[in-house]
Tab-separated table of C-alpha atoms in Angstrom:
chain	number	residue	atom	x	y	z
A	238	MET	CA	316.568	251.489	303.710
A	239	GLU	CA	320.290	250.580	303.796
A	240	SER	CA	321.250	254.137	304.831
A	241	LEU	CA	318.882	253.973	307.809
A	242	ILE	CA	320.709	250.964	309.258
A	243	SER	CA	323.949	252.962	309.408
A	244	LYS	CA	322.195	255.611	311.561
A	245	ILE	CA	321.157	253.198	314.319
A	246	ASN	CA	322.235	254.379	317.798
A	247	ILE	CA	322.117	253.048	321.369
A	248	ILE	CA	318.436	253.980	321.798
A	249	ASP	CA	317.571	252.073	318.639
A	250	LEU	CA	319.558	249.029	319.799
A	251	VAL	CA	317.746	248.964	323.138
A	252	PHE	CA	314.371	249.228	321.401
A	253	PHE	CA	315.319	246.543	318.865
A	254	THR	CA	316.433	244.190	321.652
A	255	MET	CA	313.064	244.631	323.347
A	256	LEU	CA	311.235	243.977	320.074
A	257	ALA	CA	313.380	240.959	319.234
A	258	MET	CA	312.652	239.390	322.633
A	259	LEU	CA	308.915	239.963	322.318
A	260	PHE	CA	308.930	238.518	318.794
A	261	THR	CA	311.007	235.421	319.462
A	262	VAL	CA	310.903	234.226	323.068
A	263	PRO	CA	308.020	232.158	324.485
A	264	GLU	CA	305.633	233.684	327.006
A	265	HIS	CA	307.629	233.249	330.208
A	266	PRO	CA	307.552	235.526	333.302
A	267	ILE	CA	311.341	235.859	333.588
A	268	LEU	CA	311.862	236.517	329.868
A	269	TYR	CA	309.030	239.070	329.871
A	270	MET	CA	310.607	240.749	332.895
A	271	VAL	CA	313.854	241.135	330.925
A	272	ALA	CA	311.912	242.582	327.974
A	273	ASN	CA	310.204	245.010	330.364
A	274	ILE	CA	313.597	246.108	331.670
A	275	PHE	CA	314.658	246.971	328.129
A	276	ALA	CA	311.349	248.821	327.658
A	277	MET	CA	312.002	250.907	330.782
A	278	LEU	CA	315.593	251.548	329.664
A	279	PHE	CA	314.293	252.759	326.286
A	280	CYS	CA	311.878	255.157	328.016
A	281	PHE	CA	314.652	256.464	330.282
A	282	LEU	CA	317.029	257.063	327.355
A	283	VAL	CA	314.310	258.862	325.371
A	284	LEU	CA	313.538	261.097	328.367
A	285	LEU	CA	317.217	261.997	328.584
A	286	ASP	CA	317.472	262.590	324.845
A	287	ARG	CA	314.269	264.678	324.673
A	288	ARG	CA	314.391	266.258	328.140
A	289	GLU	CA	314.154	269.800	326.754
A	290	ASN	CA	311.377	269.213	324.224
A	291	PHE	CA	309.468	266.154	325.482
A	292	ARG	CA	305.833	266.460	324.411
A	293	ILE	CA	302.541	264.934	325.479
A	294	TYR	CA	300.592	264.388	322.264
A	295	GLY	CA	296.828	264.508	322.028
A	296	ILE	CA	296.642	260.807	321.257
A	297	SER	CA	298.436	260.184	324.565
A	298	ILE	CA	295.426	261.710	326.361
A	299	ILE	CA	293.155	259.308	324.500
A	300	TYR	CA	295.414	256.444	325.541
A	301	ALA	CA	295.289	257.690	329.146
A	302	VAL	CA	291.474	257.663	329.086
A	303	PHE	CA	291.523	254.157	327.635
A	304	SER	CA	293.946	253.084	330.386
A	305	PHE	CA	291.654	254.578	333.036
A	306	LEU	CA	288.695	252.616	331.651
A	307	CYS	CA	290.807	249.459	331.722
A	308	PHE	CA	291.550	250.034	335.406
A	309	MET	CA	287.867	250.731	336.105
A	310	SER	CA	286.956	247.391	334.530
A	311	TYR	CA	288.511	245.722	337.571
A	312	PHE	CA	285.461	246.660	339.637
A	313	TYR	CA	283.099	244.982	337.158
A	314	SER	CA	285.173	241.949	336.203
A	315	ILE	CA	284.058	238.381	336.749
A	316	ASN	CA	287.565	237.382	337.855
A	317	SER	CA	289.260	240.278	339.666
A	318	GLU	CA	292.575	238.426	340.068
A	319	GLU	CA	292.793	237.819	336.327
A	320	SER	CA	291.960	241.481	335.702
A	321	ILE	CA	294.894	242.586	337.860
A	322	ILE	CA	297.213	240.309	335.890
A	323	ARG	CA	295.976	241.818	332.615
A	324	ILE	CA	296.033	245.506	333.558
A	325	LYS	CA	299.212	245.719	335.646
A	326	SER	CA	301.309	246.284	332.494
A	327	ILE	CA	299.227	249.296	331.383
A	328	PRO	CA	301.319	251.979	333.182
A	329	LEU	CA	304.514	250.783	331.482
A	330	LEU	CA	302.737	250.563	328.129
A	331	PHE	CA	301.516	254.142	328.537
A	332	ILE	CA	305.010	255.424	329.339
A	333	LEU	CA	306.430	253.391	326.443
A	334	PHE	CA	303.746	254.808	324.151
A	335	CYS	CA	304.587	258.420	325.116
A	336	ALA	CA	308.328	257.803	324.763
A	337	GLY	CA	307.828	256.119	321.401
A	338	LEU	CA	305.743	259.016	320.093
A	339	ASN	CA	308.468	261.481	321.014
A	340	TYR	CA	311.341	259.460	319.634
A	341	PHE	CA	309.738	258.128	316.456
A	342	SER	CA	307.984	261.378	315.525
A	343	LYS	CA	310.961	262.305	313.345
A	344	GLU	CA	310.777	260.789	309.856
A	345	ASP	CA	314.212	259.147	310.018
A	346	ASN	CA	313.447	257.595	313.394
A	347	LEU	CA	310.055	256.406	312.175
A	348	GLN	CA	311.667	254.691	309.212
A	349	LYS	CA	314.272	253.167	311.535
A	350	PHE	CA	311.392	251.854	313.629
A	351	MET	CA	309.991	250.100	310.558
A	352	VAL	CA	313.415	248.623	309.742
A	353	MET	CA	313.808	247.336	313.299
A	354	TYR	CA	310.262	245.956	313.304
A	355	VAL	CA	310.919	244.044	310.074
A	356	GLY	CA	314.236	242.807	311.506
A	357	ALA	CA	312.491	241.472	314.619
A	358	ALA	CA	309.870	239.787	312.423
A	359	ILE	CA	312.627	238.092	310.391
A	360	LEU	CA	314.188	236.812	313.625
A	361	SER	CA	310.750	235.472	314.538
A	362	CYS	CA	310.642	233.581	311.210
A	363	VAL	CA	314.081	232.098	311.887
A	364	TYR	CA	313.071	231.075	315.403
A	365	LEU	CA	309.887	229.392	314.167
A	366	PHE	CA	311.776	227.668	311.343
A	367	PHE	CA	314.128	225.956	313.814
A	368	THR	CA	311.595	225.251	316.575
A	369	GLU	CA	308.552	224.112	314.580
A	370	ASN	CA	308.033	221.934	311.520
A	371	VAL	CA	306.858	224.677	309.179
A	372	PHE	CA	306.252	222.165	306.377
A	373	SER	CA	304.025	219.846	308.412
A	374	GLY	CA	300.817	221.527	307.299
A	375	ASN	CA	299.971	222.492	310.875
A	376	VAL	CA	299.456	225.967	312.304
A	377	ILE	CA	302.664	227.546	313.608
A	378	GLY	CA	303.293	230.307	316.144
A	379	TRP	CA	301.977	228.858	319.405
A	380	VAL	CA	305.544	228.269	320.588
A	381	ILE	CA	305.884	232.072	320.849
A	382	SER	CA	302.387	233.339	321.638
A	383	ASN	CA	298.791	233.294	320.439
A	384	THR	CA	298.888	232.777	316.683
A	385	ASN	CA	296.731	235.856	316.090
A	386	ILE	CA	299.343	237.969	317.883
A	387	VAL	CA	302.197	236.378	315.922
A	388	GLY	CA	300.280	236.749	312.666
A	389	THR	CA	299.522	240.419	313.331
A	390	ARG	CA	303.227	241.082	313.840
A	391	PHE	CA	303.965	239.537	310.450
A	392	ALA	CA	301.107	241.506	308.875
A	393	PHE	CA	302.519	244.885	309.926
A	394	ALA	CA	306.031	243.814	308.932
A	395	ILE	CA	304.723	243.101	305.415
A	396	VAL	CA	303.049	246.526	305.285
A	397	PHE	CA	306.328	248.169	306.309
A	398	MET	CA	308.186	246.229	303.598
A	399	LEU	CA	305.599	247.420	301.083
A	400	TYR	CA	306.390	250.984	302.174
A	401	PHE	CA	310.064	250.441	301.334
A	402	LEU	CA	309.154	248.691	298.069
A	403	LEU	CA	307.120	251.708	297.018
A	404	GLN	CA	310.272	253.786	297.464
A	405	LYS	CA	312.465	251.483	295.392
A	406	VAL	CA	311.917	247.898	294.252
A	407	LYS	CA	314.800	245.517	294.965
A	408	TRP	CA	314.918	241.727	294.778
A	409	TRP	CA	315.885	241.261	298.441
A	410	LYS	CA	312.954	243.395	299.558
A	411	LEU	CA	310.634	241.174	297.523
A	412	LEU	CA	312.259	238.073	299.040
A	413	ILE	CA	311.808	239.328	302.607
A	414	SER	CA	308.181	240.256	301.879
A	415	ALA	CA	307.524	236.795	300.410
A	416	VAL	CA	309.034	235.009	303.414
A	417	LEU	CA	307.023	237.133	305.854
A	418	MET	CA	303.854	236.473	303.867
A	419	VAL	CA	304.381	232.693	303.927
A	420	PHE	CA	304.871	232.722	307.697
A	421	LEU	CA	301.796	234.930	308.080
A	422	PHE	CA	299.711	232.389	306.172
A	423	LEU	CA	301.149	229.555	308.286
A	424	THR	CA	299.789	231.179	311.466
A	425	ALA	CA	296.273	230.654	310.019
A	426	SER	CA	295.271	234.026	311.452
A	427	ARG	CA	292.390	235.383	309.380
A	428	SER	CA	292.330	238.738	311.159
A	429	SER	CA	296.024	239.214	310.380
A	430	VAL	CA	295.438	238.548	306.689
A	431	PHE	CA	292.657	241.144	306.640
A	432	ILE	CA	294.909	243.638	308.442
A	433	MET	CA	297.681	243.072	305.899
A	434	ALA	CA	295.375	243.312	302.870
A	435	ILE	CA	293.460	246.420	303.966
A	436	SER	CA	296.554	248.236	305.293
A	437	SER	CA	298.495	247.473	302.107
A	438	ALA	CA	295.704	248.804	299.901
A	439	ILE	CA	295.416	252.004	301.975
A	440	LEU	CA	299.203	252.482	301.933
A	441	ILE	CA	299.355	252.188	298.138
A	442	ILE	CA	296.534	254.696	297.627
A	443	VAL	CA	297.973	257.218	300.118
A	444	SER	CA	301.471	256.850	298.667
A	445	PHE	CA	300.238	257.460	295.123
A	446	ARG	CA	298.245	260.516	296.210
A	447	GLN	CA	301.248	262.020	297.983
A	448	LYS	CA	303.393	261.522	294.876
A	449	GLY	CA	300.734	263.064	292.636
A	450	LYS	CA	300.153	259.821	290.741
A	451	PRO	CA	296.671	258.751	289.529
A	452	VAL	CA	294.586	257.219	292.296
A	453	LEU	CA	292.980	254.942	289.702
A	454	LEU	CA	296.392	253.391	289.057
A	455	ALA	CA	296.793	252.849	292.804
A	456	LEU	CA	293.406	251.133	292.943
A	457	ILE	CA	294.387	248.865	290.051
A	458	ILE	CA	297.686	247.903	291.709
A	459	ALA	CA	295.960	247.334	295.046
A	460	GLY	CA	293.364	245.180	293.296
A	461	ILE	CA	296.069	243.102	291.616
A	462	LEU	CA	297.855	242.543	294.931
A	463	LEU	CA	294.614	241.520	296.629
A	464	ALA	CA	293.934	239.116	293.765
A	465	ILE	CA	297.394	237.586	294.245
A	466	PHE	CA	296.746	237.196	297.975
A	467	ALA	CA	293.419	235.494	297.251
A	468	TYR	CA	294.976	233.174	294.668
A	469	LEU	CA	297.711	232.070	297.060
A	470	ILE	CA	295.213	231.429	299.851
A	471	PHE	CA	292.618	229.514	297.829
A	472	HIS	CA	294.649	227.820	295.069
A	473	VAL	CA	297.971	226.818	296.636
A	474	ASP	CA	297.121	223.555	298.405
A	475	PHE	CA	299.711	223.872	301.167
A	476	ILE	CA	298.458	227.349	302.144
A	477	TYR	CA	294.792	226.534	301.486
A	478	ASN	CA	294.820	223.591	303.912
A	479	ILE	CA	296.089	225.879	306.682
A	480	ILE	CA	294.270	229.174	306.216
A	481	GLY	CA	292.138	228.871	303.061
A	482	VAL	CA	289.661	226.560	304.747
A	483	ARG	CA	289.329	229.016	307.639
A	484	MET	CA	288.818	231.924	305.236
A	485	GLU	CA	286.028	229.977	303.542
A	486	GLY	CA	284.370	229.664	306.946
A	487	VAL	CA	284.213	233.471	307.228
A	488	LEU	CA	282.887	233.854	303.687
A	489	SER	CA	280.237	231.207	304.337
A	490	LEU	CA	279.195	232.997	307.527
A	491	VAL	CA	278.787	236.279	305.627
A	492	GLN	CA	276.956	234.751	302.672
A	493	ASN	CA	274.849	232.038	304.298
A	494	GLY	CA	274.841	232.875	307.990
A	495	GLU	CA	276.632	229.623	308.728
A	496	GLY	CA	280.387	229.249	309.065
A	497	ASP	CA	282.965	227.216	310.913
A	498	SER	CA	282.686	226.814	314.671
A	499	SER	CA	285.377	229.433	315.367
A	500	SER	CA	283.595	232.104	313.309
A	501	GLU	CA	280.209	231.336	314.840
A	502	LYS	CA	281.629	231.457	318.383
A	503	ARG	CA	283.262	234.809	317.730
A	504	LEU	CA	280.075	236.210	316.251
A	505	ALA	CA	278.148	235.014	319.304
A	506	LEU	CA	280.716	236.638	321.616
A	507	ILE	CA	280.495	239.925	319.689
A	508	HIS	CA	276.710	239.849	319.974
A	509	TYR	CA	276.904	239.067	323.694
A	510	GLY	CA	279.481	241.811	324.240
A	511	TRP	CA	277.402	244.394	322.395
A	512	GLU	CA	274.271	243.519	324.374
A	513	SER	CA	276.274	243.754	327.629
A	514	PHE	CA	277.688	247.117	326.590
A	515	LYS	CA	274.190	248.474	325.853
A	516	GLU	CA	273.052	247.451	329.333
A	517	HIS	CA	276.172	248.676	331.191
A	518	PRO	CA	278.201	250.991	328.922
A	519	PHE	CA	280.465	252.108	331.777
Protein backbone atom coordinates (compact mmCIF):
# COMPACT_ATOMS: atom_id res chain seq x y z
CA MET A 1 0.00 0.00 0.00
CA GLU A 2 2.87 2.40 0.82
CA SER A 3 4.55 1.73 -2.55
CA LEU A 4 1.35 2.67 -4.40
CA ILE A 5 1.36 6.17 -2.88
CA SER A 6 4.79 6.85 -4.39
CA LYS A 7 3.40 6.06 -7.88
CA ILE A 8 0.66 8.70 -7.77
CA ASN A 9 0.72 11.01 -10.83
CA ILE A 10 -1.15 14.10 -12.03
CA ILE A 11 -4.17 12.06 -13.19
CA ASP A 12 -4.41 10.46 -9.77
CA LEU A 13 -4.17 13.85 -8.04
CA VAL A 14 -6.99 15.27 -10.16
CA PHE A 15 -9.17 12.24 -9.43
CA PHE A 16 -8.35 12.39 -5.71
CA THR A 17 -9.22 16.10 -5.57
CA MET A 18 -12.60 15.34 -7.13
CA LEU A 19 -13.21 12.51 -4.65
CA ALA A 20 -12.09 14.60 -1.68
CA MET A 21 -14.51 17.39 -2.62
CA LEU A 22 -17.42 15.00 -3.04
CA PHE A 23 -16.61 13.34 0.30
CA THR A 24 -16.13 16.47 2.38
CA VAL A 25 -17.96 19.52 1.05
CA PRO A 26 -21.68 20.14 1.64
CA GLU A 27 -24.14 19.87 -1.23
CA HIS A 28 -23.74 23.30 -2.81
CA PRO A 29 -24.16 24.19 -6.53
CA ILE A 30 -20.88 26.12 -6.80
CA LEU A 31 -18.84 23.48 -4.96
CA TYR A 32 -20.40 20.72 -7.07
CA MET A 33 -19.57 22.71 -10.20
CA VAL A 34 -15.91 22.78 -9.12
CA ALA A 35 -16.00 19.02 -8.48
CA ASN A 36 -17.52 18.53 -11.95
CA ILE A 37 -14.69 20.55 -13.47
CA PHE A 38 -12.17 18.20 -11.87
CA ALA A 39 -14.22 15.24 -13.17
CA MET A 40 -14.08 16.62 -16.72
CA LEU A 41 -10.35 17.32 -16.36
CA PHE A 42 -9.81 13.71 -15.24
CA CYS A 43 -11.71 12.43 -18.30
CA PHE A 44 -9.69 14.69 -20.61
CA LEU A 45 -6.36 13.56 -19.13
CA VAL A 46 -7.36 9.88 -19.41
CA LEU A 47 -8.35 10.38 -23.06
CA LEU A 48 -4.94 11.91 -23.74
CA ASP A 49 -3.15 9.15 -21.84
CA ARG A 50 -5.13 6.33 -23.50
CA ARG A 51 -5.75 7.94 -26.90
CA GLU A 52 -4.23 5.01 -28.80
CA ASN A 53 -5.90 2.19 -26.88
CA PHE A 54 -9.06 3.70 -25.37
CA ARG A 55 -11.71 0.98 -25.10
CA ILE A 56 -15.47 0.86 -24.73
CA TYR A 57 -16.16 -2.04 -22.37
CA GLY A 58 -19.28 -4.15 -22.49
CA ILE A 59 -20.44 -2.83 -19.13
CA SER A 60 -20.32 0.67 -20.64
CA ILE A 61 -23.05 -0.41 -23.09
CA ILE A 62 -25.16 -1.57 -20.15
CA TYR A 63 -24.58 1.79 -18.48
CA ALA A 64 -25.58 3.55 -21.71
CA VAL A 65 -28.86 1.60 -21.82
CA PHE A 66 -29.50 2.47 -18.18
CA SER A 67 -28.78 6.14 -18.97
CA PHE A 68 -31.22 6.03 -21.89
CA LEU A 69 -33.94 4.62 -19.63
CA CYS A 70 -33.24 7.39 -17.12
CA PHE A 71 -33.75 9.99 -19.84
CA MET A 72 -36.95 8.26 -20.99
CA SER A 73 -38.31 8.47 -17.44
CA TYR A 74 -38.66 12.22 -17.98
CA PHE A 75 -41.73 11.61 -20.14
CA TYR A 76 -43.43 9.61 -17.39
CA SER A 77 -42.34 11.58 -14.34
CA ILE A 78 -44.73 13.27 -11.95
CA ASN A 79 -42.46 16.32 -11.71
CA SER A 80 -40.66 16.89 -15.03
CA GLU A 81 -38.58 19.81 -13.69
CA GLU A 82 -37.23 17.66 -10.86
CA SER A 83 -36.45 14.89 -13.36
CA ILE A 84 -34.33 17.27 -15.44
CA ILE A 85 -32.39 18.27 -12.33
CA ARG A 86 -31.74 14.61 -11.51
CA ILE A 87 -30.76 13.35 -14.96
CA LYS A 88 -28.71 16.27 -16.30
CA SER A 89 -25.54 14.86 -14.67
CA ILE A 90 -25.89 11.47 -16.41
CA PRO A 91 -23.82 12.35 -19.53
CA LEU A 92 -20.85 13.41 -17.39
CA LEU A 93 -21.23 10.33 -15.20
CA PHE A 94 -21.20 8.12 -18.29
CA ILE A 95 -18.03 9.75 -19.64
CA LEU A 96 -16.45 9.54 -16.18
CA PHE A 97 -17.43 5.87 -15.96
CA CYS A 98 -15.82 5.06 -19.34
CA ALA A 99 -12.67 7.02 -18.47
CA GLY A 100 -12.45 5.34 -15.08
CA LEU A 101 -12.77 1.87 -16.60
CA ASN A 102 -9.90 2.58 -18.98
CA TYR A 103 -7.61 4.14 -16.41
CA PHE A 104 -8.29 1.85 -13.46
CA SER A 105 -8.34 -1.38 -15.48
CA LYS A 106 -4.65 -1.87 -14.70
CA GLU A 107 -4.05 -3.57 -11.34
CA ASP A 108 -1.71 -0.87 -10.02
CA ASN A 109 -4.14 1.88 -10.96
CA LEU A 110 -7.04 -0.03 -9.42
CA GLN A 111 -5.15 -0.36 -6.16
CA LYS A 112 -4.28 3.34 -6.31
CA PHE A 113 -7.99 4.03 -6.73
CA MET A 114 -8.67 2.13 -3.50
CA VAL A 115 -5.93 4.07 -1.69
CA MET A 116 -7.34 7.39 -2.90
CA TYR A 117 -10.88 6.33 -1.99
CA VAL A 118 -9.79 5.45 1.55
CA GLY A 119 -7.87 8.75 1.76
CA ALA A 120 -10.98 10.71 0.77
CA ALA A 121 -13.02 8.77 3.35
CA ILE A 122 -10.48 9.65 6.06
CA LEU A 123 -10.76 13.33 5.10
CA SER A 124 -14.53 12.93 5.42
CA CYS A 125 -14.05 11.58 8.97
CA VAL A 126 -11.84 14.55 9.85
CA TYR A 127 -14.36 17.00 8.40
CA LEU A 128 -17.24 15.44 10.34
CA PHE A 129 -15.16 15.35 13.54
CA PHE A 130 -14.63 19.13 13.42
CA THR A 131 -18.07 20.12 12.13
CA GLU A 132 -20.36 17.82 14.13
CA ASN A 133 -20.44 16.60 17.72
CA VAL A 134 -19.65 12.96 17.00
CA PHE A 135 -20.01 12.05 20.68
CA SER A 136 -23.48 13.55 21.11
CA GLY A 137 -25.26 10.29 20.36
CA ASN A 138 -26.97 11.82 17.33
CA VAL A 139 -26.74 10.72 13.71
CA ILE A 140 -23.91 12.39 11.81
CA GLY A 141 -23.34 13.00 8.10
CA TRP A 142 -26.18 15.35 7.12
CA VAL A 143 -23.73 18.26 7.00
CA ILE A 144 -22.22 16.61 3.89
CA SER A 145 -25.09 14.73 2.25
CA ASN A 146 -27.78 12.13 2.88
CA THR A 147 -26.49 9.87 5.64
CA ASN A 148 -27.07 6.76 3.52
CA ILE A 149 -24.75 8.19 0.87
CA VAL A 150 -22.11 9.11 3.46
CA GLY A 151 -22.44 5.72 5.13
CA THR A 152 -22.08 3.87 1.83
CA ARG A 153 -18.83 5.73 1.15
CA PHE A 154 -17.48 4.58 4.51
CA ALA A 155 -18.70 1.03 3.84
CA PHE A 156 -16.70 0.69 0.62
CA ALA A 157 -13.67 2.33 2.23
CA ILE A 158 -13.75 -0.37 4.93
CA VAL A 159 -13.97 -3.10 2.27
CA PHE A 160 -10.94 -1.61 0.50
CA MET A 161 -9.01 -1.52 3.79
CA LEU A 162 -9.91 -5.18 4.32
CA TYR A 163 -8.40 -5.90 0.90
CA PHE A 164 -5.11 -4.35 2.02
CA LEU A 165 -5.30 -6.13 5.38
CA LEU A 166 -5.63 -9.46 3.60
CA GLN A 167 -2.35 -8.66 1.85
CA LYS A 168 -0.49 -7.77 5.04
CA VAL A 169 -1.78 -6.95 8.51
CA LYS A 170 -0.38 -3.76 10.05
CA TRP A 171 -1.52 -1.84 13.12
CA TRP A 172 -2.19 1.41 11.23
CA LYS A 173 -4.39 -0.42 8.74
CA LEU A 174 -6.41 -1.82 11.64
CA LEU A 175 -6.64 1.67 13.17
CA ILE A 176 -7.90 3.24 9.94
CA SER A 177 -10.45 0.43 9.51
CA ALA A 178 -11.67 0.91 13.10
CA VAL A 179 -12.09 4.67 12.67
CA LEU A 180 -13.99 4.22 9.40
CA MET A 181 -16.22 1.61 11.02
CA VAL A 182 -17.09 3.90 13.94
CA PHE A 183 -18.04 6.72 11.58
CA LEU A 184 -20.08 4.28 9.49
CA PHE A 185 -22.06 3.26 12.57
CA LEU A 186 -22.57 6.92 13.51
CA THR A 187 -24.35 7.57 10.19
CA ALA A 188 -27.04 5.09 11.35
CA SER A 189 -27.26 3.80 7.79
CA ARG A 190 -28.52 0.22 7.90
CA SER A 191 -28.07 -0.35 4.17
CA SER A 192 -24.43 0.72 4.46
CA VAL A 193 -23.81 -1.76 7.26
CA PHE A 194 -25.30 -4.56 5.15
CA ILE A 195 -23.15 -3.50 2.18
CA MET A 196 -20.02 -3.56 4.34
CA ALA A 197 -20.82 -6.92 5.95
CA ILE A 198 -21.80 -8.76 2.76
CA SER A 199 -18.99 -7.25 0.65
CA SER A 200 -16.41 -8.06 3.33
CA ALA A 201 -17.55 -11.68 3.55
CA ILE A 202 -17.45 -12.08 -0.25
CA LEU A 203 -14.00 -10.46 -0.43
CA ILE A 204 -12.58 -12.84 2.18
CA ILE A 205 -13.96 -15.92 0.43
CA VAL A 206 -12.77 -14.81 -3.03
CA SER A 207 -9.34 -13.86 -1.68
CA PHE A 208 -8.89 -17.23 0.01
CA ARG A 209 -9.96 -19.09 -3.14
CA GLN A 210 -7.49 -17.16 -5.28
CA LYS A 211 -4.67 -17.95 -2.85
CA GLY A 212 -5.62 -21.64 -2.77
CA LYS A 213 -6.54 -21.53 0.92
CA PRO A 214 -9.47 -23.55 2.35
CA VAL A 215 -12.82 -21.89 1.72
CA LEU A 216 -14.04 -23.28 5.04
CA LEU A 217 -11.39 -21.20 6.81
CA ALA A 218 -12.61 -18.14 4.90
CA LEU A 219 -16.18 -18.84 6.00
CA ILE A 220 -15.05 -19.14 9.62
CA ILE A 221 -13.14 -15.84 9.47
CA ALA A 222 -16.05 -14.12 7.75
CA GLY A 223 -18.40 -15.49 10.40
CA ILE A 224 -16.16 -14.20 13.19
CA LEU A 225 -16.03 -10.73 11.63
CA LEU A 226 -19.80 -10.65 11.22
CA ALA A 227 -20.17 -11.70 14.85
CA ILE A 228 -17.88 -8.83 15.90
CA PHE A 229 -19.95 -6.39 13.83
CA ALA A 230 -23.14 -7.66 15.46
CA TYR A 231 -21.65 -7.44 18.96
CA LEU A 232 -20.55 -3.84 18.44
CA ILE A 233 -23.95 -2.84 17.08
CA PHE A 234 -26.11 -4.53 19.72
CA HIS A 235 -23.93 -4.51 22.86
CA VAL A 236 -21.98 -1.24 22.80
CA ASP A 237 -24.49 1.26 24.19
CA PHE A 238 -23.16 4.29 22.33
CA ILE A 239 -23.40 2.51 18.96
CA TYR A 240 -26.61 0.64 19.84
CA ASN A 241 -28.49 3.87 20.61
CA ILE A 242 -27.62 5.21 17.15
CA ILE A 243 -27.88 2.25 14.80
CA GLY A 244 -28.67 -0.83 16.92
CA VAL A 245 -32.23 0.30 17.55
CA ARG A 246 -32.73 0.83 13.81
CA MET A 247 -31.28 -2.61 13.03
CA GLU A 248 -33.74 -4.15 15.48
CA GLY A 249 -36.53 -2.48 13.52
CA VAL A 250 -35.46 -4.36 10.37
CA LEU A 251 -35.17 -7.66 12.24
CA SER A 252 -38.61 -7.16 13.77
CA LEU A 253 -40.06 -6.43 10.33
CA VAL A 254 -38.59 -9.66 8.95
CA GLN A 255 -39.61 -11.81 11.91
CA ASN A 256 -42.96 -10.32 12.91
CA GLY A 257 -44.04 -8.23 9.94
CA GLU A 258 -43.88 -5.12 12.09
CA GLY A 259 -40.89 -2.80 12.34
CA ASP A 260 -40.05 0.83 12.87
CA SER A 261 -41.81 3.48 10.82
CA SER A 262 -38.83 3.94 8.47
CA SER A 263 -38.69 0.22 7.60
CA GLU A 264 -42.45 -0.02 7.09
CA LYS A 265 -42.48 3.06 4.83
CA ARG A 266 -39.67 1.68 2.71
CA LEU A 267 -41.40 -1.68 2.40
CA ALA A 268 -44.60 0.08 1.34
CA LEU A 269 -42.67 2.11 -1.26
CA ILE A 270 -41.02 -1.05 -2.62
CA HIS A 271 -44.42 -2.72 -2.91
CA TYR A 272 -45.88 0.35 -4.62
CA GLY A 273 -42.91 0.58 -6.99
CA TRP A 274 -43.14 -3.09 -7.93
CA GLU A 275 -46.87 -2.84 -8.63
CA SER A 276 -46.26 0.28 -10.76
CA PHE A 277 -43.49 -1.49 -12.67
CA LYS A 278 -45.77 -4.47 -13.42
CA GLU A 279 -48.39 -2.11 -14.85
CA HIS A 280 -45.95 0.09 -16.83
CA PRO A 281 -42.57 -1.67 -17.12
CA PHE A 282 -41.27 0.84 -19.68
